Amino acid sequence: MHRVRNAILKISEYVPGKTIEDVAKGYGFIPEEVLKLGSNENPLGPSPKAVQSVKDYAHSISVYPPSGAKELRHALAQYVGYPVDQIVVGNGMDSVLDLFTRLFVEKNDEVIIPIPTFSYYELFTLACGAVPIFVPRNSNFDVDVHKLLDAVIERTKLIFLCSPNNPTGNLVKESDLRQILDALEIMVILDEAYVEFADFSMIELVREYENLIVTRSLSKAFGLAGLRIGYAVAPPEISREYMKVAPVFSVNRIGMSAGVAALGDDDHLTQTIKTVRSGRDYLRNNIPFKVYPSQANFVLVDVSPFTSEEICESLLRKGIIVRDCSSFRGAGDSLIRVSVGTKEQNKRVIEAFKGVRA
Ligand SMILES: *Cc1c(COP(=O)(O)O)cnc(C)c1O
C-alpha cells in the first residue's frame, strides 16, 4: 500500500547532469582537468565581494536569518526598479516557481508549457496533481501563440514562458507576450533566469498587467548558483499571497548577505556579460555544426547526423561536460547545450569538436 499521493508516484525520477567528480572518476581525469559546461554556471565564478561577504558572515550562522529577507529584497527592488512589496524571494528560483505553481494550480487543473523548455515547469505541475499541456514551438523555437491560445480551456490556470528559453536560447517576442496577456486572464509566469545576457527584458510589463509574474535568479549572471537565491516581481496582490505561504526563512543568512554584495558589484556583472557575449559569438562561429542564435550564456547545437548521446560521450572522453538535450521533452535526439566558458575554455571546446568531426 502506498501512502504517497498518486500524483507524486507517477513522476519519473529527475536525472541530474554529470558532476566533475563523476567524470573525473569515470574517464580517468583529475577533477581540475574536467571542464563543466553543462549547467550554465558563471565562467568567472562568484563576485569577489560576495565571497568576502560569505567569510564576513560565517560566524553568524547559528542565528536564524532576518524574517522576510528585507535587506535582500530591498537590494533586488533597487536592481529591478520595483517597490519592495512586489519582490518575493526563495531558495533558488526553483522553489519560487514551485510555490507559485501551488498558489494557482489545483488537482486536475491544466498548465500550458511550450516545449522544448526547462523541465521543472512540468515537475511542479505534476506535483500539484495537475495536467501539463505541451504546446510545441515553431521550427525556430518561437512560441506558437495561436496553438497556445487554442489550448486554453476553463481548467487552464497557468502558462509558463521562458525568455531567453532554456535550452533553445531565444527570447519570447514582446508582441507575443502582450497578445497572450491581453487575450487571457490566466496567470503567466515569465522565467528570465538568463535575461542579463539578453538584448531585452520584459519586466516592465508587470506594471501593466495583473496576470504577469517575472521570475529571476542570482544563479546565472550573478554567479551564486550554490547559494540558491531566486526572486520574482509580481503584482502586489499576488506577492501578498505568496508571502503568506512562503517559509519565513527560505533564504539563508549567508545567501542573503552574499546576494546583496553581488548585486552591488557592477564590475563583476559587466565583466560576466562581456565574457559571455563574446564567448557566445566565438562558439557560434567555430562549432562545426548548426548553432542556434542565443540570447543566454549557452548555445544550442544540432549535432546531426550524430546523436546528442554520441557527441556528449565523445566530449566526456576529452573531459568536457555538456548537456545532452534528449532529456528535454520535444527536443529530439540531436541537440546539445554548451555553456559559454572563458576564452581558454571555449577554445578547448572548439578543439574537442574538431576531433569529433574528423
Ligand atoms: C537555471 C534556471 C533556473 C533555476 O534557477 P535557480 O535560481 O538556480 O533555482 C530557472 N529557470 C531556468 C530556465 C534556468 O535555466
Short mmCIF file of C-alpha atoms and ligand atoms in Angstrom, two decimals:
data_model
loop_
_atom_site.label_atom_id
_atom_site.label_comp_id
_atom_site.label_asym_id
_atom_site.label_seq_id
_atom_site.Cartn_x
_atom_site.Cartn_y
_atom_site.Cartn_z
CA MET A 1 0.00 0.00 0.00
CA HIS A 2 1.31 3.41 -0.95
CA ARG A 3 0.76 6.33 1.36
CA VAL A 4 2.31 8.79 -1.06
CA ARG A 5 -0.12 10.65 -3.32
CA ASN A 6 -0.68 9.14 -6.73
CA ALA A 7 0.35 12.36 -8.47
CA ILE A 8 3.80 12.07 -6.88
CA LEU A 9 4.19 8.33 -7.55
CA LYS A 10 3.62 8.95 -11.25
CA ILE A 11 6.51 11.42 -11.56
CA SER A 12 9.67 9.88 -13.01
CA GLU A 13 12.91 10.49 -11.14
CA TYR A 14 14.93 13.54 -12.18
CA VAL A 15 18.21 12.64 -13.90
CA PRO A 16 20.77 15.25 -12.83
CA GLY A 17 23.67 16.31 -15.05
CA LYS A 18 27.10 14.75 -14.56
CA THR A 19 29.30 16.22 -11.86
CA ILE A 20 33.01 16.95 -12.17
CA GLU A 21 33.70 14.13 -9.70
CA ASP A 22 31.67 11.58 -11.74
CA VAL A 23 33.55 12.41 -14.91
CA ALA A 24 36.99 12.54 -13.31
CA LYS A 25 36.46 9.08 -11.85
CA GLY A 26 34.73 7.52 -14.86
CA TYR A 27 37.04 8.87 -17.56
CA GLY A 28 40.40 8.98 -15.81
CA PHE A 29 40.97 12.68 -15.18
CA ILE A 30 41.92 14.65 -12.13
CA PRO A 31 39.00 16.94 -11.15
CA GLU A 32 40.96 20.06 -12.16
CA GLU A 33 41.14 18.80 -15.75
CA VAL A 34 37.38 18.40 -16.14
CA LEU A 35 35.57 21.28 -17.82
CA LYS A 36 31.93 21.58 -16.73
CA LEU A 37 29.84 23.38 -19.34
CA GLY A 38 26.60 21.58 -18.65
CA SER A 39 24.83 23.77 -16.10
CA ASN A 40 25.18 27.35 -17.37
CA GLU A 41 27.20 28.49 -14.38
CA ASN A 42 29.16 31.74 -14.35
CA PRO A 43 32.55 31.14 -16.04
CA LEU A 44 34.13 33.89 -13.94
CA GLY A 45 32.90 32.36 -10.68
CA PRO A 46 31.24 34.46 -7.98
CA SER A 47 31.82 38.14 -7.35
CA PRO A 48 34.83 38.63 -5.01
CA LYS A 49 32.58 40.91 -2.95
CA ALA A 50 30.12 38.05 -2.46
CA VAL A 51 32.93 35.71 -1.42
CA GLN A 52 34.17 38.27 1.12
CA SER A 53 30.66 38.62 2.47
CA VAL A 54 30.35 34.84 2.95
CA LYS A 55 33.53 34.96 5.03
CA ASP A 56 32.40 38.00 6.99
CA TYR A 57 29.09 36.44 7.96
CA ALA A 58 30.34 32.89 8.57
CA HIS A 59 30.40 33.44 12.33
CA SER A 60 26.68 34.33 12.40
CA ILE A 61 25.22 31.08 11.06
CA SER A 62 23.94 29.93 14.45
CA VAL A 63 21.35 32.70 14.26
CA TYR A 64 18.17 32.49 12.15
CA PRO A 65 18.10 34.81 9.17
CA PRO A 66 16.06 38.02 9.42
CA SER A 67 12.49 37.04 8.53
CA GLY A 68 11.09 38.35 5.28
CA ALA A 69 14.59 38.86 3.79
CA LYS A 70 14.10 42.64 3.92
CA GLU A 71 17.62 43.71 3.07
CA LEU A 72 17.94 41.35 0.12
CA ARG A 73 14.50 42.30 -1.17
CA HIS A 74 15.46 45.98 -0.91
CA ALA A 75 18.59 45.39 -2.96
CA LEU A 76 16.57 43.43 -5.54
CA ALA A 77 13.88 46.11 -5.61
CA GLN A 78 16.52 48.68 -6.41
CA TYR A 79 18.05 46.43 -9.08
CA VAL A 80 14.75 45.89 -10.92
CA GLY A 81 13.13 49.25 -10.18
CA TYR A 82 10.03 47.96 -8.39
CA PRO A 83 8.70 48.57 -4.85
CA VAL A 84 9.83 46.06 -2.22
CA ASP A 85 6.30 44.76 -1.70
CA GLN A 86 6.33 43.43 -5.26
CA ILE A 87 9.53 41.44 -4.72
CA VAL A 88 9.38 37.89 -3.40
CA VAL A 89 12.36 35.59 -2.81
CA GLY A 90 13.01 31.90 -2.32
CA ASN A 91 15.65 29.22 -2.01
CA GLY A 92 16.59 29.38 -5.70
CA MET A 93 14.14 30.25 -8.45
CA ASP A 94 13.20 26.59 -8.47
CA SER A 95 11.48 26.97 -5.12
CA VAL A 96 9.89 30.28 -6.20
CA LEU A 97 8.38 28.52 -9.24
CA ASP A 98 7.25 25.62 -7.07
CA LEU A 99 5.45 27.93 -4.67
CA PHE A 100 3.80 30.00 -7.40
CA THR A 101 2.57 26.83 -9.06
CA ARG A 102 0.94 25.79 -5.78
CA LEU A 103 -0.58 29.26 -5.49
CA PHE A 104 -2.51 28.94 -8.74
CA VAL A 105 -2.86 25.26 -9.59
CA GLU A 106 -5.04 22.56 -8.08
CA LYS A 107 -5.62 18.89 -8.80
CA ASN A 108 -6.90 18.29 -12.37
CA ASP A 109 -6.18 21.85 -13.46
CA GLU A 110 -4.16 22.37 -16.62
CA VAL A 111 -0.88 24.22 -17.11
CA ILE A 112 0.41 25.22 -20.55
CA ILE A 113 4.09 24.69 -21.31
CA PRO A 114 5.60 25.49 -24.74
CA ILE A 115 8.27 22.85 -25.42
CA PRO A 116 11.17 22.24 -25.50
CA THR A 117 11.86 24.14 -22.28
CA PHE A 118 13.07 23.93 -18.68
CA SER A 119 11.79 20.65 -17.22
CA TYR A 120 10.88 21.91 -13.75
CA TYR A 121 7.65 23.55 -15.00
CA GLU A 122 6.33 20.08 -15.78
CA LEU A 123 7.57 18.70 -12.48
CA PHE A 124 5.88 21.35 -10.33
CA THR A 125 2.67 20.97 -12.33
CA LEU A 126 2.62 17.20 -11.82
CA ALA A 127 3.35 17.60 -8.11
CA CYS A 128 0.10 19.58 -7.81
CA GLY A 129 -1.80 16.72 -9.41
CA ALA A 130 -2.40 18.93 -12.44
CA VAL A 131 -2.02 18.18 -16.14
CA PRO A 132 0.79 19.74 -18.18
CA ILE A 133 -0.33 20.65 -21.69
CA PHE A 134 2.65 20.74 -24.01
CA VAL A 135 2.50 23.13 -26.94
CA PRO A 136 5.29 22.55 -29.50
CA ARG A 137 7.24 25.63 -30.58
CA ASN A 138 7.77 26.69 -34.20
CA SER A 139 10.82 25.46 -36.11
CA ASN A 140 12.86 28.46 -34.90
CA PHE A 141 11.62 27.76 -31.35
CA ASP A 142 9.30 30.78 -31.15
CA VAL A 143 6.20 30.25 -29.05
CA ASP A 144 3.27 29.34 -31.30
CA VAL A 145 0.78 31.84 -29.91
CA HIS A 146 -2.20 30.52 -31.88
CA LYS A 147 -1.63 26.94 -30.75
CA LEU A 148 -1.11 28.18 -27.21
CA LEU A 149 -4.33 30.18 -27.14
CA ASP A 150 -6.20 27.25 -28.68
CA ALA A 151 -5.01 25.01 -25.87
CA VAL A 152 -6.64 27.15 -23.17
CA ILE A 153 -9.73 25.68 -21.51
CA GLU A 154 -11.63 26.58 -18.37
CA ARG A 155 -9.35 24.47 -16.19
CA THR A 156 -6.19 26.15 -17.50
CA LYS A 157 -4.67 28.05 -14.56
CA LEU A 158 -1.11 28.88 -15.51
CA ILE A 159 1.19 29.38 -18.51
CA PHE A 160 4.96 29.04 -18.26
CA LEU A 161 7.13 31.07 -20.64
CA CYS A 162 10.90 31.27 -20.54
CA SER A 163 12.88 34.17 -22.06
CA PRO A 164 15.64 33.53 -23.02
CA ASN A 165 14.41 29.98 -23.22
CA ASN A 166 16.39 27.09 -21.82
CA PRO A 167 17.66 25.14 -23.82
CA THR A 168 16.95 26.99 -27.09
CA GLY A 169 18.39 30.42 -26.17
CA ASN A 170 15.76 32.59 -27.90
CA LEU A 171 13.65 35.36 -26.38
CA VAL A 172 9.85 35.49 -26.24
CA LYS A 173 8.74 38.30 -28.57
CA GLU A 174 7.17 41.21 -26.72
CA SER A 175 4.26 41.25 -29.17
CA ASP A 176 3.64 37.55 -28.49
CA LEU A 177 3.67 38.05 -24.73
CA ARG A 178 1.30 41.02 -25.00
CA GLN A 179 -1.02 39.06 -27.24
CA ILE A 180 -1.22 36.26 -24.66
CA LEU A 181 -1.65 38.62 -21.69
CA ASP A 182 -4.31 40.64 -23.50
CA ALA A 183 -6.28 37.59 -24.60
CA LEU A 184 -6.37 35.79 -21.26
CA GLU A 185 -6.88 36.39 -17.56
CA ILE A 186 -4.87 33.31 -16.66
CA MET A 187 -1.60 33.84 -14.81
CA VAL A 188 1.55 33.88 -16.93
CA ILE A 189 4.95 33.20 -15.39
CA LEU A 190 7.84 34.56 -17.45
CA ASP A 191 11.14 32.97 -16.42
CA GLU A 192 14.01 35.40 -17.02
CA ALA A 193 16.83 33.35 -15.44
CA TYR A 194 19.20 34.38 -18.26
CA VAL A 195 17.95 37.87 -19.01
CA GLU A 196 21.16 39.71 -18.09
CA PHE A 197 22.79 38.17 -21.20
CA ALA A 198 19.93 39.19 -23.50
CA ASP A 199 19.06 42.26 -25.56
CA PHE A 200 15.90 42.97 -23.59
CA SER A 201 13.83 42.11 -20.54
CA MET A 202 10.06 42.33 -20.28
CA ILE A 203 9.99 43.02 -16.57
CA GLU A 204 8.38 46.43 -17.20
CA LEU A 205 5.19 44.66 -18.30
CA VAL A 206 4.46 43.66 -14.69
CA ARG A 207 3.37 47.30 -14.19
CA GLU A 208 0.82 46.95 -16.98
CA TYR A 209 -0.66 43.50 -16.46
CA GLU A 210 -2.33 41.91 -13.44
CA ASN A 211 -1.62 38.42 -14.76
CA LEU A 212 2.15 38.56 -15.24
CA ILE A 213 4.90 37.41 -12.89
CA VAL A 214 8.57 37.64 -13.88
CA THR A 215 10.92 35.22 -12.12
CA ARG A 216 14.66 35.75 -11.87
CA SER A 217 17.71 34.20 -10.23
CA LEU A 218 21.13 35.09 -8.83
CA SER A 219 22.44 31.70 -10.02
CA LYS A 220 23.48 32.63 -13.52
CA ALA A 221 24.80 36.15 -14.24
CA PHE A 222 25.49 36.79 -10.54
CA GLY A 223 27.37 33.51 -10.09
CA LEU A 224 25.66 32.35 -6.89
CA ALA A 225 24.16 29.02 -8.05
CA GLY A 226 25.46 27.21 -4.97
CA LEU A 227 23.80 29.65 -2.57
CA ARG A 228 20.30 29.23 -4.04
CA ILE A 229 18.71 32.66 -4.40
CA GLY A 230 15.73 33.19 -6.66
CA TYR A 231 13.23 36.02 -6.78
CA ALA A 232 10.24 37.33 -8.66
CA VAL A 233 8.47 40.56 -9.45
CA ALA A 234 4.73 40.09 -9.08
CA PRO A 235 1.61 42.25 -8.89
CA PRO A 236 1.17 43.45 -5.25
CA GLU A 237 -1.94 41.27 -4.58
CA ILE A 238 -0.07 38.20 -5.75
CA SER A 239 3.12 38.83 -3.80
CA ARG A 240 1.00 39.34 -0.67
CA GLU A 241 -0.48 35.85 -1.07
CA TYR A 242 2.95 34.39 -1.82
CA MET A 243 4.39 35.88 1.38
CA LYS A 244 1.63 34.24 3.41
CA VAL A 245 2.70 30.74 2.45
CA ALA A 246 6.43 31.17 1.76
CA PRO A 247 8.63 29.74 4.51
CA VAL A 248 9.84 32.74 6.50
CA PHE A 249 13.47 31.61 6.47
CA SER A 250 13.64 30.29 2.92
CA VAL A 251 16.70 32.34 2.03
CA ASN A 252 19.60 31.62 4.33
CA ARG A 253 21.71 34.19 6.14
CA ILE A 254 24.86 33.69 4.06
CA GLY A 255 22.90 33.76 0.82
CA MET A 256 21.20 36.98 1.80
CA SER A 257 24.36 38.90 2.53
CA ALA A 258 26.23 37.45 -0.45
CA GLY A 259 23.26 38.29 -2.67
CA VAL A 260 23.30 41.92 -1.54
CA ALA A 261 27.08 42.06 -2.09
CA ALA A 262 26.79 40.52 -5.58
CA LEU A 263 24.03 42.94 -6.57
CA GLY A 264 26.37 45.77 -5.56
CA ASP A 265 29.25 44.53 -7.72
CA ASP A 266 28.64 46.18 -11.08
CA ASP A 267 32.16 45.41 -12.31
CA HIS A 268 31.72 41.68 -11.92
CA LEU A 269 28.36 41.74 -13.66
CA THR A 270 29.71 43.83 -16.54
CA GLN A 271 32.73 41.52 -16.92
CA THR A 272 30.47 38.47 -16.86
CA ILE A 273 28.16 39.81 -19.54
CA LYS A 274 31.10 40.84 -21.72
CA THR A 275 32.76 37.43 -21.38
CA VAL A 276 29.53 35.60 -22.19
CA ARG A 277 28.57 37.73 -25.17
CA SER A 278 31.95 37.45 -26.88
CA GLY A 279 32.32 33.76 -25.98
CA ARG A 280 28.86 33.07 -27.35
CA ASP A 281 29.79 34.59 -30.72
CA TYR A 282 33.07 32.67 -30.76
CA LEU A 283 31.34 29.34 -30.10
CA ARG A 284 28.63 30.07 -32.62
CA ASN A 285 31.19 30.86 -35.32
CA ASN A 286 33.51 27.95 -34.60
CA ILE A 287 31.50 24.91 -33.56
CA PRO A 288 31.42 22.77 -36.73
CA PHE A 289 27.66 22.10 -36.56
CA LYS A 290 24.48 24.13 -36.77
CA VAL A 291 24.46 26.50 -33.78
CA TYR A 292 21.26 28.39 -33.00
CA PRO A 293 21.43 32.12 -32.18
CA SER A 294 21.43 32.61 -28.42
CA GLN A 295 20.49 35.39 -26.02
CA ALA A 296 21.68 33.38 -23.00
CA ASN A 297 25.00 32.08 -21.60
CA PHE A 298 24.81 28.86 -23.57
CA VAL A 299 24.42 27.80 -27.18
CA LEU A 300 22.19 25.09 -28.58
CA VAL A 301 23.90 22.88 -31.15
CA ASP A 302 22.31 20.47 -33.61
CA VAL A 303 24.89 17.72 -33.98
CA SER A 304 23.05 15.67 -36.61
CA PRO A 305 23.88 13.36 -38.38
CA PHE A 306 25.30 12.31 -34.99
CA THR A 307 23.12 11.81 -31.94
CA SER A 308 23.48 14.05 -28.91
CA GLU A 309 24.45 10.97 -26.89
CA GLU A 310 27.36 10.17 -29.22
CA ILE A 311 28.71 13.71 -29.14
CA CYS A 312 28.31 14.08 -25.37
CA GLU A 313 30.15 10.81 -24.86
CA SER A 314 32.93 11.86 -27.20
CA LEU A 315 33.32 15.19 -25.36
CA LEU A 316 33.27 13.43 -21.99
CA ARG A 317 36.22 11.32 -23.13
CA LYS A 318 38.03 14.65 -23.54
CA GLY A 319 36.97 15.74 -20.08
CA ILE A 320 34.23 18.16 -21.18
CA ILE A 321 30.73 18.04 -19.74
CA VAL A 322 27.92 19.50 -21.88
CA ARG A 323 24.16 18.95 -21.66
CA ASP A 324 22.54 16.23 -23.72
CA CYS A 325 19.14 17.75 -24.54
CA SER A 326 17.44 14.45 -25.37
CA SER A 327 16.01 14.55 -21.83
CA PHE A 328 14.17 17.79 -22.69
CA ARG A 329 10.67 16.90 -23.83
CA GLY A 330 10.21 17.65 -27.52
CA ALA A 331 13.91 18.31 -28.20
CA GLY A 332 14.64 15.21 -30.26
CA ASP A 333 17.93 13.30 -30.05
CA SER A 334 20.45 15.52 -31.83
CA LEU A 335 20.60 18.66 -29.67
CA ILE A 336 23.23 19.53 -27.11
CA ARG A 337 23.56 22.64 -24.96
CA VAL A 338 27.00 24.09 -24.31
CA SER A 339 27.51 26.72 -21.63
CA VAL A 340 29.75 29.62 -22.60
CA GLY A 341 33.04 29.48 -20.72
CA THR A 342 36.12 31.68 -20.50
CA LYS A 343 38.12 32.32 -23.67
CA GLU A 344 40.50 29.44 -22.86
CA GLN A 345 37.66 27.08 -22.03
CA ASN A 346 35.83 27.91 -25.25
CA LYS A 347 39.00 27.24 -27.24
CA ARG A 348 39.28 23.84 -25.61
CA VAL A 349 35.67 23.11 -26.62
CA ILE A 350 36.37 24.01 -30.24
CA GLU A 351 39.49 21.81 -30.29
CA ALA A 352 37.44 18.93 -28.89
CA PHE A 353 34.77 19.41 -31.57
CA LYS A 354 37.42 19.25 -34.30
CA GLY A 355 38.28 15.73 -33.13
CA VAL A 356 34.61 14.77 -33.23
CA ARG A 357 34.05 15.90 -36.80
CA ALA A 358 37.30 14.48 -38.20
C1 LIG B 1 18.90 27.75 -14.00
C2 LIG B 1 17.48 28.01 -14.26
C3 LIG B 1 16.60 28.31 -13.22
C4 LIG B 1 16.93 27.99 -11.81
O1 LIG B 1 17.47 28.98 -11.11
P1 LIG B 1 17.84 28.72 -9.59
O2 LIG B 1 17.68 30.07 -9.00
O3 LIG B 1 19.26 28.23 -9.58
O4 LIG B 1 16.90 27.72 -9.00
C5 LIG B 1 15.30 28.68 -13.52
N1 LIG B 1 14.87 28.72 -14.79
C6 LIG B 1 15.69 28.39 -15.81
C7 LIG B 1 15.16 28.43 -17.18
C8 LIG B 1 17.00 28.00 -15.57
O5 LIG B 1 17.76 27.61 -16.59
#
